[in-house]
Tab-separated table of C-alpha atoms in Angstrom:
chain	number	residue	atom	x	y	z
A	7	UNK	CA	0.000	0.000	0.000
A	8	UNK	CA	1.364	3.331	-0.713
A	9	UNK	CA	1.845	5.402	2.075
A	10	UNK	CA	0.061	8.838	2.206
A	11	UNK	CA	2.238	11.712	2.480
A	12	UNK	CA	2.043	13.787	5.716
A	13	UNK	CA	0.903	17.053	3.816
A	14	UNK	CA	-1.719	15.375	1.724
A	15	UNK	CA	-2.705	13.828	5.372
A	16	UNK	CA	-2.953	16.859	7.179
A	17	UNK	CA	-4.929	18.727	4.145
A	18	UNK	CA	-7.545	15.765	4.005
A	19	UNK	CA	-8.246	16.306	8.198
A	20	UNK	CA	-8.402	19.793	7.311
A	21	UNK	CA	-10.944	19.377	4.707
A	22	UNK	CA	-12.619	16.793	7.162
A	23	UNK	CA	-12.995	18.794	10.037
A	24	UNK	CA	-14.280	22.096	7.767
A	25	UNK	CA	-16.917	20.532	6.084
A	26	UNK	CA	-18.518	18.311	9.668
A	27	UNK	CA	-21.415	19.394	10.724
A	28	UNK	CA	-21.422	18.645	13.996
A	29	UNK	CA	-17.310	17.720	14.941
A	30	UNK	CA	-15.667	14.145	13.926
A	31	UNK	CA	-14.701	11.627	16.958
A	32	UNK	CA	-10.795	9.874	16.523
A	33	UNK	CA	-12.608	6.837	15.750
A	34	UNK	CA	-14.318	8.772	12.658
A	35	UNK	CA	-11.559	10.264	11.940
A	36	UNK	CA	-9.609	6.856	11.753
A	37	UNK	CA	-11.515	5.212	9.949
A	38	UNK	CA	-12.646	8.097	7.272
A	39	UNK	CA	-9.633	10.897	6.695
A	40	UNK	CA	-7.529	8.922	4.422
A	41	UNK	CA	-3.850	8.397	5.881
A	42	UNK	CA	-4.987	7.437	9.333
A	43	UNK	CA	-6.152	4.304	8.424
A	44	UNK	CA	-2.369	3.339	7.562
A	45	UNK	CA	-1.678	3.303	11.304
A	46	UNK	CA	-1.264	0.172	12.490
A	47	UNK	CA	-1.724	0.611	15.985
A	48	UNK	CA	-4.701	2.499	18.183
A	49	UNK	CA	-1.187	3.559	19.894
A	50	UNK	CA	0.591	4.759	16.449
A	51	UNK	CA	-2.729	6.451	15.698
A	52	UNK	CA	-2.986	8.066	18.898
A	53	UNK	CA	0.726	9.709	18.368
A	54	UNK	CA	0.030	10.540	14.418
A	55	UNK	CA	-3.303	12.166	15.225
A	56	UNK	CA	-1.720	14.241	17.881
A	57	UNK	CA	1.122	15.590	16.277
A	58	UNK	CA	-1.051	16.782	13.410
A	59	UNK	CA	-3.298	18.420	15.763
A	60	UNK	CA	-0.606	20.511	16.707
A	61	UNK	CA	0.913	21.138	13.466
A	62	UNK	CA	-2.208	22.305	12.191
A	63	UNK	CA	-3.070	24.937	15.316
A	64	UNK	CA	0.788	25.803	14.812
A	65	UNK	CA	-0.206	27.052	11.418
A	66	UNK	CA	-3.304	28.841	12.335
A	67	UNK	CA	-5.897	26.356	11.925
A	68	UNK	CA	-8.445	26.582	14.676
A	69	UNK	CA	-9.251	23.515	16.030
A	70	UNK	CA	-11.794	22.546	18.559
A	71	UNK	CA	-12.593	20.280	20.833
A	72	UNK	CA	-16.385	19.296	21.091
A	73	UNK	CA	-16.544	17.787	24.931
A	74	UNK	CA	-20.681	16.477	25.285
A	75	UNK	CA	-20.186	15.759	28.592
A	76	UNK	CA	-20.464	12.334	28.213
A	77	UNK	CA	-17.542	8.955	27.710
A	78	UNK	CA	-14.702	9.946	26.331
A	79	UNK	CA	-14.903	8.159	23.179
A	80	UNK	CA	-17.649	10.904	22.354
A	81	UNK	CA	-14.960	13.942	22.516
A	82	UNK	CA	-15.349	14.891	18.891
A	83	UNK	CA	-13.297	17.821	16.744
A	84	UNK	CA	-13.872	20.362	14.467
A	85	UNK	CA	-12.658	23.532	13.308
A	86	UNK	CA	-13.975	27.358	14.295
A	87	UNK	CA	-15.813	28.446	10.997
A	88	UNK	CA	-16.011	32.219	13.015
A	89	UNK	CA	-12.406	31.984	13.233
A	90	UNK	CA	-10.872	30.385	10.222
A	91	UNK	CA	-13.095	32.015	7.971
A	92	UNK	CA	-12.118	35.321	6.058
A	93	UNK	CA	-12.882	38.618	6.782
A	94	UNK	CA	-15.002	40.754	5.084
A	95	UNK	CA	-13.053	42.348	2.511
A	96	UNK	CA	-12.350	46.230	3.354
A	97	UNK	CA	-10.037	46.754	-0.345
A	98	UNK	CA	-9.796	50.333	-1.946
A	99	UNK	CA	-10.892	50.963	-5.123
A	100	UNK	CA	-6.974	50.947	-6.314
A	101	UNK	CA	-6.719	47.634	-4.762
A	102	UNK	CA	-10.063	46.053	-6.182
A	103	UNK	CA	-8.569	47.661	-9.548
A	104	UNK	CA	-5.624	45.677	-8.877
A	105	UNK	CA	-7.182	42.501	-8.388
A	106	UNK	CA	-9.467	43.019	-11.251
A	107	UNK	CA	-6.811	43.254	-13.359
A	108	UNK	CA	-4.428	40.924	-12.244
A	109	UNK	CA	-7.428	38.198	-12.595
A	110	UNK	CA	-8.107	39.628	-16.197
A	111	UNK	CA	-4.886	39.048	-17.068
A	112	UNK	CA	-4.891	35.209	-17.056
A	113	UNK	CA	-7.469	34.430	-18.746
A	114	UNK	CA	-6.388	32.238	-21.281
A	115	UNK	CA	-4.824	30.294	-18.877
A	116	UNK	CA	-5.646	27.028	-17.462
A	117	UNK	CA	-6.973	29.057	-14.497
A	118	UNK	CA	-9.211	30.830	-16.013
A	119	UNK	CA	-12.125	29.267	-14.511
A	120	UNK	CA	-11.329	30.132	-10.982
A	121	UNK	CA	-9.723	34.041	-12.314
A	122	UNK	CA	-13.553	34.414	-13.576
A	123	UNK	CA	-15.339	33.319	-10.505
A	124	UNK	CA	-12.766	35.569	-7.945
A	125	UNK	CA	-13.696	38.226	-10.607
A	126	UNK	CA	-17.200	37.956	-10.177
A	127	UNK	CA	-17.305	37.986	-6.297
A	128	UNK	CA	-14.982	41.543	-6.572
A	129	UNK	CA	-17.346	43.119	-8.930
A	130	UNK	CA	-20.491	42.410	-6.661
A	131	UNK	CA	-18.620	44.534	-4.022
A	132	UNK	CA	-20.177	48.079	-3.805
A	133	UNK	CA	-17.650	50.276	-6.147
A	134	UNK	CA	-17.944	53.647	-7.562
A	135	UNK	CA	-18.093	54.051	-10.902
A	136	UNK	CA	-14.813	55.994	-10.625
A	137	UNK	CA	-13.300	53.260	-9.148
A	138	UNK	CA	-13.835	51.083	-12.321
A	139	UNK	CA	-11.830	53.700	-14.189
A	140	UNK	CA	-8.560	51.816	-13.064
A	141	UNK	CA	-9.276	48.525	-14.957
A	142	UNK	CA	-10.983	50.227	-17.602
A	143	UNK	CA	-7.489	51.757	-17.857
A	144	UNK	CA	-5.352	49.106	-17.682
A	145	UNK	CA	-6.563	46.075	-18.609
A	146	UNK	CA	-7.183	46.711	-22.467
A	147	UNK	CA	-3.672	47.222	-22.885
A	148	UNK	CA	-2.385	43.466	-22.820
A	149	UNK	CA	-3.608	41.225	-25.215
A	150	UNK	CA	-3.601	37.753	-24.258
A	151	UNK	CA	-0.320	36.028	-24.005
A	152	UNK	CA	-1.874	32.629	-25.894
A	153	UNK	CA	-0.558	29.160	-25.759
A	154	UNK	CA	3.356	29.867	-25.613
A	155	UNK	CA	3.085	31.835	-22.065
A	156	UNK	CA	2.699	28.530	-19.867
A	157	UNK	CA	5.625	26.348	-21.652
A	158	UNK	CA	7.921	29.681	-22.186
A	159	UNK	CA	7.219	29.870	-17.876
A	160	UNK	CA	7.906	26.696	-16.880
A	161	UNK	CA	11.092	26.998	-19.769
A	162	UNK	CA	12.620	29.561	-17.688
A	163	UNK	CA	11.613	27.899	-14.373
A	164	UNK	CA	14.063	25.260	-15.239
A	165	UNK	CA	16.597	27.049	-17.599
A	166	UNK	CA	15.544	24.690	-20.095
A	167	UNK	CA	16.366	25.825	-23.713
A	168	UNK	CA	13.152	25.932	-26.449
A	169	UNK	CA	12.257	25.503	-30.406
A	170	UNK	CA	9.590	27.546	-31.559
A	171	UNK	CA	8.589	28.741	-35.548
A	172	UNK	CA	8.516	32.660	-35.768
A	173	UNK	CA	7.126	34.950	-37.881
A	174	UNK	CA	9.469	37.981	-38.297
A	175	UNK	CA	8.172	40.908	-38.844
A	176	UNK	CA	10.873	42.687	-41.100
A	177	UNK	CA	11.074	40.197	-43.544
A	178	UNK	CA	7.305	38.351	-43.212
A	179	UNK	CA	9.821	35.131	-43.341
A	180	UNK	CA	8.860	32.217	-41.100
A	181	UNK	CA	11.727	29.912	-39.404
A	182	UNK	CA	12.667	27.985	-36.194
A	183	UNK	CA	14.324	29.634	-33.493
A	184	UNK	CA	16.604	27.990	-30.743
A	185	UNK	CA	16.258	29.979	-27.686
A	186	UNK	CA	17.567	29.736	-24.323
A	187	UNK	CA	14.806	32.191	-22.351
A	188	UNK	CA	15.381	34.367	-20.066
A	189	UNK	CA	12.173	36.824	-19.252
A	190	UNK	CA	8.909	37.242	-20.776
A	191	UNK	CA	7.040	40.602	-20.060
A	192	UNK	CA	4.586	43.022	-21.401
A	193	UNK	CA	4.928	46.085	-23.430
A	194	UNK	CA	3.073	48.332	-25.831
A	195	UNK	CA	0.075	46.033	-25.511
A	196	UNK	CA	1.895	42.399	-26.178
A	197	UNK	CA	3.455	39.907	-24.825
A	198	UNK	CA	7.708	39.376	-25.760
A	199	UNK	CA	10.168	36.844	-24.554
A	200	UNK	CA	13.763	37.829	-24.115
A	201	UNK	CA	16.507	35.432	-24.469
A	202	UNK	CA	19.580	34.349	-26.147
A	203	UNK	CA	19.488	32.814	-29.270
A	204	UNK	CA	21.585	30.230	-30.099
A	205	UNK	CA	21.788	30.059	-33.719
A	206	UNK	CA	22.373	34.446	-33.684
A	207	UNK	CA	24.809	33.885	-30.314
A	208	UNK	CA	23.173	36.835	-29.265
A	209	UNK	CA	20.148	38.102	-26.982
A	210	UNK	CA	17.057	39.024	-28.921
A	211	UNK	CA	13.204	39.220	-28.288
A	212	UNK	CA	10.371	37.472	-29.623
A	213	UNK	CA	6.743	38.923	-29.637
A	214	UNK	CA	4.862	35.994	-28.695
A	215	UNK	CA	1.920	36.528	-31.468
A	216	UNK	CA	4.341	36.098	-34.014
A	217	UNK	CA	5.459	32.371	-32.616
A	218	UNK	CA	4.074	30.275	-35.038
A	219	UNK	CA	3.009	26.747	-33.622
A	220	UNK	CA	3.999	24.945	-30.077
A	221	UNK	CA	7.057	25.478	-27.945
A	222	UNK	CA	8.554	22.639	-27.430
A	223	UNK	CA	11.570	21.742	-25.226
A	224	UNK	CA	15.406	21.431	-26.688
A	225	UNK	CA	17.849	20.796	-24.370
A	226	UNK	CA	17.945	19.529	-20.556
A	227	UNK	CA	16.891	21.284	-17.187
A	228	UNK	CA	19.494	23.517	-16.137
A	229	UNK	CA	21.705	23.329	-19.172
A	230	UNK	CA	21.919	27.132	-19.153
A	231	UNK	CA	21.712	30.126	-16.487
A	232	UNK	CA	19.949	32.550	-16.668
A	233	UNK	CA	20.944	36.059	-15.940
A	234	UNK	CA	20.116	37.869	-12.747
A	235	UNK	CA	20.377	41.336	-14.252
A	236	UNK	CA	18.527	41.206	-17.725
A	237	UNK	CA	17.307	44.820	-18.501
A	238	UNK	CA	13.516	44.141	-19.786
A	239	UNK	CA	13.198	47.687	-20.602
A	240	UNK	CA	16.355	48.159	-22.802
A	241	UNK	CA	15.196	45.176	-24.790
A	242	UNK	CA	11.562	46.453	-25.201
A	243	UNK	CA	12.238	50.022	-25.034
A	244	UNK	CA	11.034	50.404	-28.608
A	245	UNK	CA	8.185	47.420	-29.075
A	246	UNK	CA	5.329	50.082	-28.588
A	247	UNK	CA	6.553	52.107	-31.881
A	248	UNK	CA	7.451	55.074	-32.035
A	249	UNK	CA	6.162	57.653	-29.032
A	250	UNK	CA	3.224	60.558	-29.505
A	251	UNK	CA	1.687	62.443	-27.323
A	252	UNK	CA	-2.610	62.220	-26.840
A	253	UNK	CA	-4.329	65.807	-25.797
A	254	UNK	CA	-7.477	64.420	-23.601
A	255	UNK	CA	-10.459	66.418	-22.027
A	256	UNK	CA	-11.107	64.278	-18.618
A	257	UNK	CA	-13.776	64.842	-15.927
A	258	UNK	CA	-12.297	65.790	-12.539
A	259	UNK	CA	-11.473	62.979	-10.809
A	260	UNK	CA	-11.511	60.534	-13.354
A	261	UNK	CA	-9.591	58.370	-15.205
A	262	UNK	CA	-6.465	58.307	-12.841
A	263	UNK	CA	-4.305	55.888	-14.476
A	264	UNK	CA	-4.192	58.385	-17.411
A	265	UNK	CA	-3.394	60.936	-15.138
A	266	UNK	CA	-1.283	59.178	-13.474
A	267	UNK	CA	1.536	59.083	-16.944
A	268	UNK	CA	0.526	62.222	-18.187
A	269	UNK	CA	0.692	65.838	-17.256
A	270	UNK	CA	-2.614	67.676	-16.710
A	271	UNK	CA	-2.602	71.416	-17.899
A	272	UNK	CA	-5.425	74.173	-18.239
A	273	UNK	CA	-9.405	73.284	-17.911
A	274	UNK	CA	-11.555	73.229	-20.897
A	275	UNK	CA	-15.154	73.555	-21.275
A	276	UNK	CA	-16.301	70.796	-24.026
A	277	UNK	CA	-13.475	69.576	-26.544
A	278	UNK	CA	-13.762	69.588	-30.081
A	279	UNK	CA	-15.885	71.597	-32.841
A	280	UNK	CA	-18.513	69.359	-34.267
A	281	UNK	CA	-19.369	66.684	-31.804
A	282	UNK	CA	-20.060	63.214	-33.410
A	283	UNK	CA	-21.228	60.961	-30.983
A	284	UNK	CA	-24.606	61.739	-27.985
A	285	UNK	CA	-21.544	61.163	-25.956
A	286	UNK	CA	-19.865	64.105	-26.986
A	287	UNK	CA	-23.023	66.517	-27.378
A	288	UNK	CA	-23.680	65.610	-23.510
A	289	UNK	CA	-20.034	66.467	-22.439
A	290	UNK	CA	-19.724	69.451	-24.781
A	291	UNK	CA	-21.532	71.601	-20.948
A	292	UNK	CA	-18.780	70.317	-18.676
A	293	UNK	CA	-15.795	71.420	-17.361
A	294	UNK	CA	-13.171	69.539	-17.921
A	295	UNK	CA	-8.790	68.879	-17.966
A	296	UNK	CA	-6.589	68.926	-20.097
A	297	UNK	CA	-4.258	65.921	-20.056
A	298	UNK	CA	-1.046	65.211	-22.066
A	299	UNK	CA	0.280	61.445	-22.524
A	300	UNK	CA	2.639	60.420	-24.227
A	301	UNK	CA	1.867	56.708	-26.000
A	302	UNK	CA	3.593	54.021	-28.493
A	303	UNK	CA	0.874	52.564	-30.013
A	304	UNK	CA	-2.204	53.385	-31.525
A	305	UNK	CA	-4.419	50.733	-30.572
A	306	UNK	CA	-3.656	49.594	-26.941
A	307	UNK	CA	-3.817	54.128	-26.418
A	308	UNK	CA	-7.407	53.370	-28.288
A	309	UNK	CA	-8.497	50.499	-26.295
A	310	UNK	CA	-7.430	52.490	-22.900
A	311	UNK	CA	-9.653	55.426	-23.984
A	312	UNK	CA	-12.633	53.771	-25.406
A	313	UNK	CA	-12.993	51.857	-21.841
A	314	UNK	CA	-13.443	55.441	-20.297
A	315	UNK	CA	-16.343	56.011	-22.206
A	316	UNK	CA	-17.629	59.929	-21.631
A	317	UNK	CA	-15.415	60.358	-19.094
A	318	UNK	CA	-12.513	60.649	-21.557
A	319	UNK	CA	-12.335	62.648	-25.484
A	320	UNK	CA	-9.832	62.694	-27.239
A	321	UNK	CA	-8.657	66.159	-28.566
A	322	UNK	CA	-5.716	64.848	-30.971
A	323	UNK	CA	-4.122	64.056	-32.976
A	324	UNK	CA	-6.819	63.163	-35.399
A	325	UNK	CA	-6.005	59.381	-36.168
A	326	UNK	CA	-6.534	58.378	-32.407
A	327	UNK	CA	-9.870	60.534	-31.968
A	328	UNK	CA	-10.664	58.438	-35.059
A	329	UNK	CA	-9.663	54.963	-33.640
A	330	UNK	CA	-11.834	55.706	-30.183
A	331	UNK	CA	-14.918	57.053	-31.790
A	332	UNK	CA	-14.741	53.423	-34.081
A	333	UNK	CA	-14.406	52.172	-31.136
A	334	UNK	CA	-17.289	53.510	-29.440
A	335	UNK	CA	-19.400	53.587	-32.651
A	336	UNK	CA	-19.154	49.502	-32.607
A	337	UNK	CA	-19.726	49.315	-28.830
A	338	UNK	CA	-23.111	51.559	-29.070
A	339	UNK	CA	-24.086	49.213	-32.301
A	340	UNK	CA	-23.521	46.322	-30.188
A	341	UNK	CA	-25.828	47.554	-27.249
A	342	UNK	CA	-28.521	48.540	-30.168
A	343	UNK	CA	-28.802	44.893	-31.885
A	344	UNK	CA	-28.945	43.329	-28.186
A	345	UNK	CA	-31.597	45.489	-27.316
């Protein structure tokens, strides 16, 4: 019989006592929580039961002991719901942002399910609408990372080198690439591994939408190391294009992750002659800021915007005005053919 290791043993009486309704007796606990049944004395029990008992309250687990009053064989255990159970959440807006996003982020993972169900629990909490502004913000401006992120992860977990097909972009050329990797990170609204190529002898980076096919693993664990002191943003400086500045009108107190990268000037009633959207007519009456931001690329600045809805307008330049009102045009045509 294979033996039951002690942490899957202490996580199944943990589970046990949680989910009793009432509290479990030793001989219960014996006979039902696998890995005591492996003892093979009442004595060996006895000593194995203990010591986990104690482990367990070491680590914060509140257990209890359930005395009816009657023999001792009826001393049952259980653990304090009231006091192993979570607190109510008191998170700030920036904090439910953060978690918002952060669960956003993985969603083409193979966690996805559980991402989407903390997600839905946060958004039933009682948030301002400004408070939404910070995901609207943020989270449009990483696409997903697709099937390469979890292999390129574990890759670099065990400085294993990789093979992958990729697309280049200069020459619209497609051929395999022999990578040791070092980093993967996010910039300018995708996803890029950093590495040194083996075939080059030289670091280089790789947008991961580009990598055509699986990764798939070329070389042993630990055949490489990598480097403590690899400089993400030297490699990526440039993967957002080249860097323009957006003019925005923004309501007071909104939109803070904008604000927070750009550099807010005069006040500004309304925004641009000739408003094109019911949006626009309504904010033409209010006060708002001006906001400067510098930005690499079109899209992800688009994406950012259009999830502010009125509460951001673009004054220039012209082509990303353009690229948010498409954006809100589809959006309002969407909400039209549902209704």
């Amino acid at each position: 019989m294979t033996r039951t290791p002690p942490a899957e043993r202490l996580l199944n009486l943990v589970i046990a006592l949680v989910n009793t309704s009432t509290a479990m007796s030793k001989q219960q606990i014996r006979t039902s929580v696998a890995g005591y049944d492996q003892a093979p004395t009442v004595e060996a029990f006895e000593r194995m039961f203990e010591r986990d008992k104690d482990t367990l309250r070491d680590l914060g687990v509140p257990i209890v002991t359930v005395d009816p009053g009657g023999h001792a064989d009826e001393i049952g255990y259980r653990v304090d719901q009231d006091a192993y159970a979570l607190g109510a959440l008191d998170l700030t807006p920036a904090e439910l942002g953060v978690l918002s996003l952060a669960a956003q982020l993985w969603q083409d993972r193979s966690i996805a399910t559980d991402t989407s169900r903390a997600l839905t629990k946060i958004r039933a909490a009682d948030v301002a609408e400004a408070a939404t502004d910070i995901v609207a913000g943020l989270a449009p401006r990483v696409s997903a990372a697709g099937g390469a992120l979890g292999p390129l992860l574990d890759a670099i977990g065990t400085a294993t080198p990789v093979r992958f097909g990729y697309h280049a972009a200069n020459t619209g050329e497609t051929a395999q690439r022999h990578v040791e990797p070092w980093r993967v990170a996010a910039r300018g609204g995708g996803w890029y591994l950093i590495g040194h190529d083996r075939e080059r002898r030289a670091p280089r980076s790789y947008r991961l939408s580009r990598m055509v096919g699986s990764v798939r693993l070329a070389g042993a664990a630990g055949e490489y190391t990598v480097p403590a002191d690899v400089d993400v943003d030297a490699f990526l400086s440039t993967a957002g294009g080249p860097e323009q500045v957006a003019r925005l009108a923004v309501l007071p107190e909104r939109a803070g992750a904008v604000r927070a990268r750009g550099t807010v000037g005069a006040t500004v009633r309304g925004h641009a002659p000739g408003s094109t959207t019911p949006m626009e007519a309504e904010a033409e009456a209010e006060v708002r800021d001006v906001v400067e931001v510098p930005y690499g690329q079109l899209s992800a600045m688009a994406d950012e915007i259009a999830g502010y809805g009125a509460a951001v307008v673009v004054l220039g330049p012209t082509e990303l005005r353009e690229a948010v009102l498409e954006r809100l045009r589809a959006a309002a045509r969407l909400g039209a053919d549902r209704g």
